[in-house]
Amino acid sequence: MEMRKVLAAELEKIMEENEKVVIINADLAKAAALSNLYQKFPKRCFNVGVAEQNMASIAAGLSSYGFIPFIFTFTPFATRRICDQIAVSICYSKQNVKIFGLDPGITATNNGGTHMSFEDVGIIRSMPQTTVFEPCDEIQLKKSLKQILNYKSMIYVRIFRKGNIKIFDENNCEFDLMKASIIKNGSDISIFCTGIMVEEALKAYEVLKNKNISAEIIDIHTIKPLDSKTILSSIKKTKKAVVAENHNKFGGLFSAICELAAENFPVPIKYVAVEDEFGQVGNLEFLKKYYKLTCESIVEKALSLVE
Amino acid sequence: MNLKEFCLQIRKDIIQEIGTFGVGHIGGSLSIVEILAVLYNNYMNFDPNDPKKEGRDRLIVSKGHAGPAVYAVLANLGFFDKSWLLTLNKPGTNLPSHCDMNKTPGIDMTTGSLGQGFSCAVGIALGSKLKHDNAKIYTIIGDGESQEGQIWEASMFASHNRLDNLIAFLDYNGAQIDGEIIDVCSILPASDKWRTFGWHVIEVRNGNSCEEIDDALRLAQILENKPCMIVANTTKGFGIPFVEKAGVNNHSMNISKEQLEMALDELNKQER
Ligand SMILES: Cc1ncc(C[n+]2csc(CCOP(=O)(O)OP(=O)(O)O)c2C)c(N)n1
Ligand SMILES: [Mg+2]
């Protein structure tokens, strides 16, 4: 199922159980597949129109009054457009607002450069006491929602709204918001990945396996705070790592892991990420190739470290 | 080609662009066709062979998702080859879904993040005043876009600085993505707001009539001391029946090959 549909279905359950949950969006209710919720809970769903900054601070106000606002817009408008509102109204004021950014990085496809955020993780990550989460598939998204609700702090969630990806088996996976998910155990190299790059990393795992290289694939769904225990114990074992993310190479997961490793256990680490460029229009396949966010790039970087 | 024929040609090109790609911002592209046609044919000073010419008049389409309409006009005026239109939104294209000044000759400002283009237009009008080059600066904003606070920040600054070289259009087509403006978050009374923000306001009852747009622009040229807002009541999706009929669902539509052919047939008939 599309991520946005899973999200809407889970939100419906949460809103039924918890009267404090309110939804605000900025003229993207249809795009986020929230229309049914707006019909079902008209008193707790609001549309501010095209006014993201307003939305962020209204949400902070509602939070200070005891509500738990979930707010929605495209990733660039959920972060860079409303940066100071997030910093002051939400984070500095310690308000419990759940920010959902739709279509991170290249998943903005045909909307092109203005709508393609390669910096959103960096922006949010650099503010104190924030949390950044990106589910890689519908199962993770589904399992995360209750934890997001119960988590008593601001959280930024990146969602590939039309994504229809299955990585995990629903009946056979534990999910903890604060714990990285080890998908494959390995001993030669650690591959840390997030979002749409998890699928590519799993393909890379098979290619490397055929070359007798044992890769450890770890999905870092929560980019902040990092699960440093899992990450450090992996690199202590493998002594090298590749980080793959749908984001600029500055400020995102690659930066976060380098910071952690540099201080605690320095090892060579390479990135598969956007080379400090802006976005553009194109379909997902084209954009993956253009920005080298592929299984091939992961394999190449991994081989350069192993050989 | 008279203005009416020009508009028909632009509509054919818009549906061709979006129909060839398969999906796109059709509603808000069609609502501004007459505004663009009258501006470029009767008022703006520009040179397709020298699109960055100093002192030219400029147009900032702040509702940047209407790119397909602007591209059709620019192609017909010779800024670039018409074959480009069929590359809309394809990988590597010079015609992306939202206007990009570094990709498309004739585009004066990069837009697509709503609200920003309007402030850019104010900055450009200020620049022209500082240079005394007598350029006219035109801009188009959406009615949904008017919900952005930035629009009103820019509005205040423009009237405070008496930017009477700035002529703006509010494309009042009554709709945004999630529905009608009055249902989502009303901006009414729009004209009064602009007046109290210190602007000349000209209301155009039918913003899809070239004559009425032309009358408004003629008046706007002679108004002084304040920037001018032309509130144009338009129809989202105007001129292509199946798009118009989709109403609030025509913001971005999938267009099939059959629908493309049907629309072209219809527009050809109107031409005769
Ligand atoms: C800052 C920002 N927020 C959200 C969007 C997504 N978006 C694109 S068009 C649109 C609706 C615009 O409505 P309106 O200005 O009335 O445009 P029109 O009806 O002329 O197409 C929205 C919300 C955007 N492009 N920029
Ligand atoms: Mg509109």
PDB file of C-alpha atoms in Angstrom, chain A residues 131-235:
ATOM      1  CA  THR A 131      14.165  13.935  16.393  1.00  0.00           C
ATOM      2  CA  VAL A 132      14.381  12.913  12.757  1.00  0.00           C
ATOM      3  CA  PHE A 133      12.759   9.728  11.510  1.00  0.00           C
ATOM      4  CA  GLU A 134      12.391   8.237   8.039  1.00  0.00           C
ATOM      5  CA  PRO A 135      10.570   4.921   7.668  1.00  0.00           C
ATOM      6  CA  CYS A 136      11.855   2.790   4.801  1.00  0.00           C
ATOM      7  CA  ASP A 137       8.641   0.865   4.233  1.00  0.00           C
ATOM      8  CA  GLU A 138       4.979   0.673   5.133  1.00  0.00           C
ATOM      9  CA  ILE A 139       5.478  -1.814   7.956  1.00  0.00           C
ATOM     10  CA  GLN A 140       7.929   0.441   9.732  1.00  0.00           C
ATOM     11  CA  LEU A 141       5.628   3.401   9.212  1.00  0.00           C
ATOM     12  CA  LYS A 142       2.693   1.464  10.565  1.00  0.00           C
ATOM     13  CA  LYS A 143       4.560   0.262  13.634  1.00  0.00           C
ATOM     14  CA  SER A 144       6.031   3.684  14.337  1.00  0.00           C
ATOM     15  CA  LEU A 145       2.908   5.755  14.666  1.00  0.00           C
ATOM     16  CA  LYS A 146       1.941   4.823  18.233  1.00  0.00           C
ATOM     17  CA  GLN A 147       5.525   5.405  19.333  1.00  0.00           C
ATOM     18  CA  ILE A 148       5.570   8.771  17.615  1.00  0.00           C
ATOM     19  CA  LEU A 149       2.361   9.696  19.408  1.00  0.00           C
ATOM     20  CA  ASN A 150       3.682   8.631  22.806  1.00  0.00           C
ATOM     21  CA  TYR A 151       7.047  10.265  22.250  1.00  0.00           C
ATOM     22  CA  LYS A 152       6.828  13.464  24.267  1.00  0.00           C
ATOM     23  CA  SER A 153       8.700  15.723  21.918  1.00  0.00           C
ATOM     24  CA  MET A 154       8.890  17.280  18.506  1.00  0.00           C
ATOM     25  CA  ILE A 155       9.637  14.827  15.728  1.00  0.00           C
ATOM     26  CA  TYR A 156      10.229  15.330  12.007  1.00  0.00           C
ATOM     27  CA  VAL A 157       9.108  12.434   9.812  1.00  0.00           C
ATOM     28  CA  ARG A 158      10.171  12.140   6.166  1.00  0.00           C
ATOM     29  CA  ILE A 159       7.651  10.199   4.107  1.00  0.00           C
ATOM     30  CA  PHE A 160       7.799   9.004   0.497  1.00  0.00           C
ATOM     31  CA  ARG A 161       4.074   9.530   0.090  1.00  0.00           C
ATOM     32  CA  LYS A 162       3.501   7.398  -3.007  1.00  0.00           C
ATOM     33  CA  GLY A 163       6.123   4.859  -1.987  1.00  0.00           C
ATOM     34  CA  ASN A 164       4.948   1.295  -2.110  1.00  0.00           C
ATOM     35  CA  ILE A 165       7.905  -0.510  -0.604  1.00  0.00           C
ATOM     36  CA  LYS A 166       8.042  -3.664   1.503  1.00  0.00           C
ATOM     37  CA  ILE A 167      11.234  -4.458   3.320  1.00  0.00           C
ATOM     38  CA  PHE A 168      10.008  -5.978   6.561  1.00  0.00           C
ATOM     39  CA  ASP A 169       7.666  -8.820   7.374  1.00  0.00           C
ATOM     40  CA  GLU A 170       4.913  -7.433   9.541  1.00  0.00           C
ATOM     41  CA  ASN A 171       4.641 -10.491  11.795  1.00  0.00           C
ATOM     42  CA  ASN A 172       8.320 -10.947  12.134  1.00  0.00           C
ATOM     43  CA  CYS A 173       9.863  -7.613  12.965  1.00  0.00           C
ATOM     44  CA  GLU A 174      10.413  -5.668  16.134  1.00  0.00           C
ATOM     45  CA  PHE A 175      10.284  -1.947  15.822  1.00  0.00           C
ATOM     46  CA  ASP A 176      11.723   0.526  18.275  1.00  0.00           C
ATOM     47  CA  LEU A 177      11.887   4.190  17.251  1.00  0.00           C
ATOM     48  CA  MET A 178      15.156   4.599  19.117  1.00  0.00           C
ATOM     49  CA  LYS A 179      16.878   1.459  17.816  1.00  0.00           C
ATOM     50  CA  ALA A 180      18.436   0.980  14.400  1.00  0.00           C
ATOM     51  CA  SER A 181      17.225  -2.082  12.476  1.00  0.00           C
ATOM     52  CA  ILE A 182      19.900  -4.607  11.601  1.00  0.00           C
ATOM     53  CA  ILE A 183      18.525  -6.181   8.427  1.00  0.00           C
ATOM     54  CA  LYS A 184      21.519  -8.353   7.517  1.00  0.00           C
ATOM     55  CA  ASN A 185      24.387  -9.367   9.741  1.00  0.00           C
ATOM     56  CA  GLY A 186      27.837  -9.206   8.198  1.00  0.00           C
ATOM     57  CA  SER A 187      31.477  -8.906   9.103  1.00  0.00           C
ATOM     58  CA  ASP A 188      33.425  -7.204   6.273  1.00  0.00           C
ATOM     59  CA  ILE A 189      31.752  -3.821   5.924  1.00  0.00           C
ATOM     60  CA  SER A 190      28.903  -1.877   7.520  1.00  0.00           C
ATOM     61  CA  ILE A 191      26.339  -0.311   5.233  1.00  0.00           C
ATOM     62  CA  PHE A 192      24.196   2.258   6.992  1.00  0.00           C
ATOM     63  CA  CYS A 193      21.188   3.286   4.989  1.00  0.00           C
ATOM     64  CA  THR A 194      17.894   5.118   5.347  1.00  0.00           C
ATOM     65  CA  GLY A 195      14.666   5.719   3.430  1.00  0.00           C
ATOM     66  CA  ILE A 196      14.635   4.663  -0.222  1.00  0.00           C
ATOM     67  CA  MET A 197      18.319   3.711   0.032  1.00  0.00           C
ATOM     68  CA  VAL A 198      17.491   0.668   2.163  1.00  0.00           C
ATOM     69  CA  GLU A 199      16.154  -1.135  -0.894  1.00  0.00           C
ATOM     70  CA  GLU A 200      19.316  -0.267  -2.836  1.00  0.00           C
ATOM     71  CA  ALA A 201      21.515  -1.403   0.058  1.00  0.00           C
ATOM     72  CA  LEU A 202      19.774  -4.774   0.120  1.00  0.00           C
ATOM     73  CA  LYS A 203      20.462  -5.208  -3.592  1.00  0.00           C
ATOM     74  CA  ALA A 204      24.083  -4.245  -2.927  1.00  0.00           C
ATOM     75  CA  TYR A 205      24.207  -6.885  -0.180  1.00  0.00           C
ATOM     76  CA  GLU A 206      23.488  -9.607  -2.756  1.00  0.00           C
ATOM     77  CA  VAL A 207      26.044  -8.282  -5.242  1.00  0.00           C
ATOM     78  CA  LEU A 208      28.705  -8.132  -2.540  1.00  0.00           C
ATOM     79  CA  LYS A 209      27.783 -11.571  -1.282  1.00  0.00           C
ATOM     80  CA  ASN A 210      28.488 -12.936  -4.763  1.00  0.00           C
ATOM     81  CA  LYS A 211      31.949 -11.434  -4.466  1.00  0.00           C
ATOM     82  CA  ASN A 212      32.409 -13.131  -1.092  1.00  0.00           C
ATOM     83  CA  ILE A 213      32.045  -9.907   0.824  1.00  0.00           C
ATOM     84  CA  SER A 214      29.903 -10.039   3.915  1.00  0.00           C
ATOM     85  CA  ALA A 215      28.094  -6.728   4.353  1.00  0.00           C
ATOM     86  CA  GLU A 216      26.144  -5.739   7.428  1.00  0.00           C
ATOM     87  CA  ILE A 217      23.036  -3.790   6.424  1.00  0.00           C
ATOM     88  CA  ILE A 218      21.663  -1.477   9.073  1.00  0.00           C
ATOM     89  CA  ASP A 219      18.640   0.712   8.483  1.00  0.00           C
ATOM     90  CA  ILE A 220      19.009   3.957  10.404  1.00  0.00           C
ATOM     91  CA  HIS A 221      15.365   4.973  10.395  1.00  0.00           C
ATOM     92  CA  THR A 222      15.978   7.409  13.224  1.00  0.00           C
ATOM     93  CA  ILE A 223      18.728   9.754  12.126  1.00  0.00           C
ATOM     94  CA  LYS A 224      18.546  11.747  15.338  1.00  0.00           C
ATOM     95  CA  PRO A 225      19.101  10.676  18.053  1.00  0.00           C
ATOM     96  CA  LEU A 226      21.400   8.037  16.556  1.00  0.00           C
ATOM     97  CA  ASP A 227      21.436   4.543  17.974  1.00  0.00           C
ATOM     98  CA  SER A 228      25.134   4.923  18.700  1.00  0.00           C
ATOM     99  CA  LYS A 229      25.439   1.558  20.421  1.00  0.00           C
ATOM    100  CA  THR A 230      24.358  -0.420  17.352  1.00  0.00           C
ATOM    101  CA  ILE A 231      26.381   1.719  14.961  1.00  0.00           C
ATOM    102  CA  LEU A 232      29.590   1.621  17.002  1.00  0.00           C
ATOM    103  CA  SER A 233      29.448  -2.094  17.638  1.00  0.00           C
ATOM    104  CA  SER A 234      29.032  -2.654  13.899  1.00  0.00           C
ATOM    105  CA  ILE A 235      32.013  -0.538  12.873  1.00  0.00           C
TER     106      ILE A 235
END
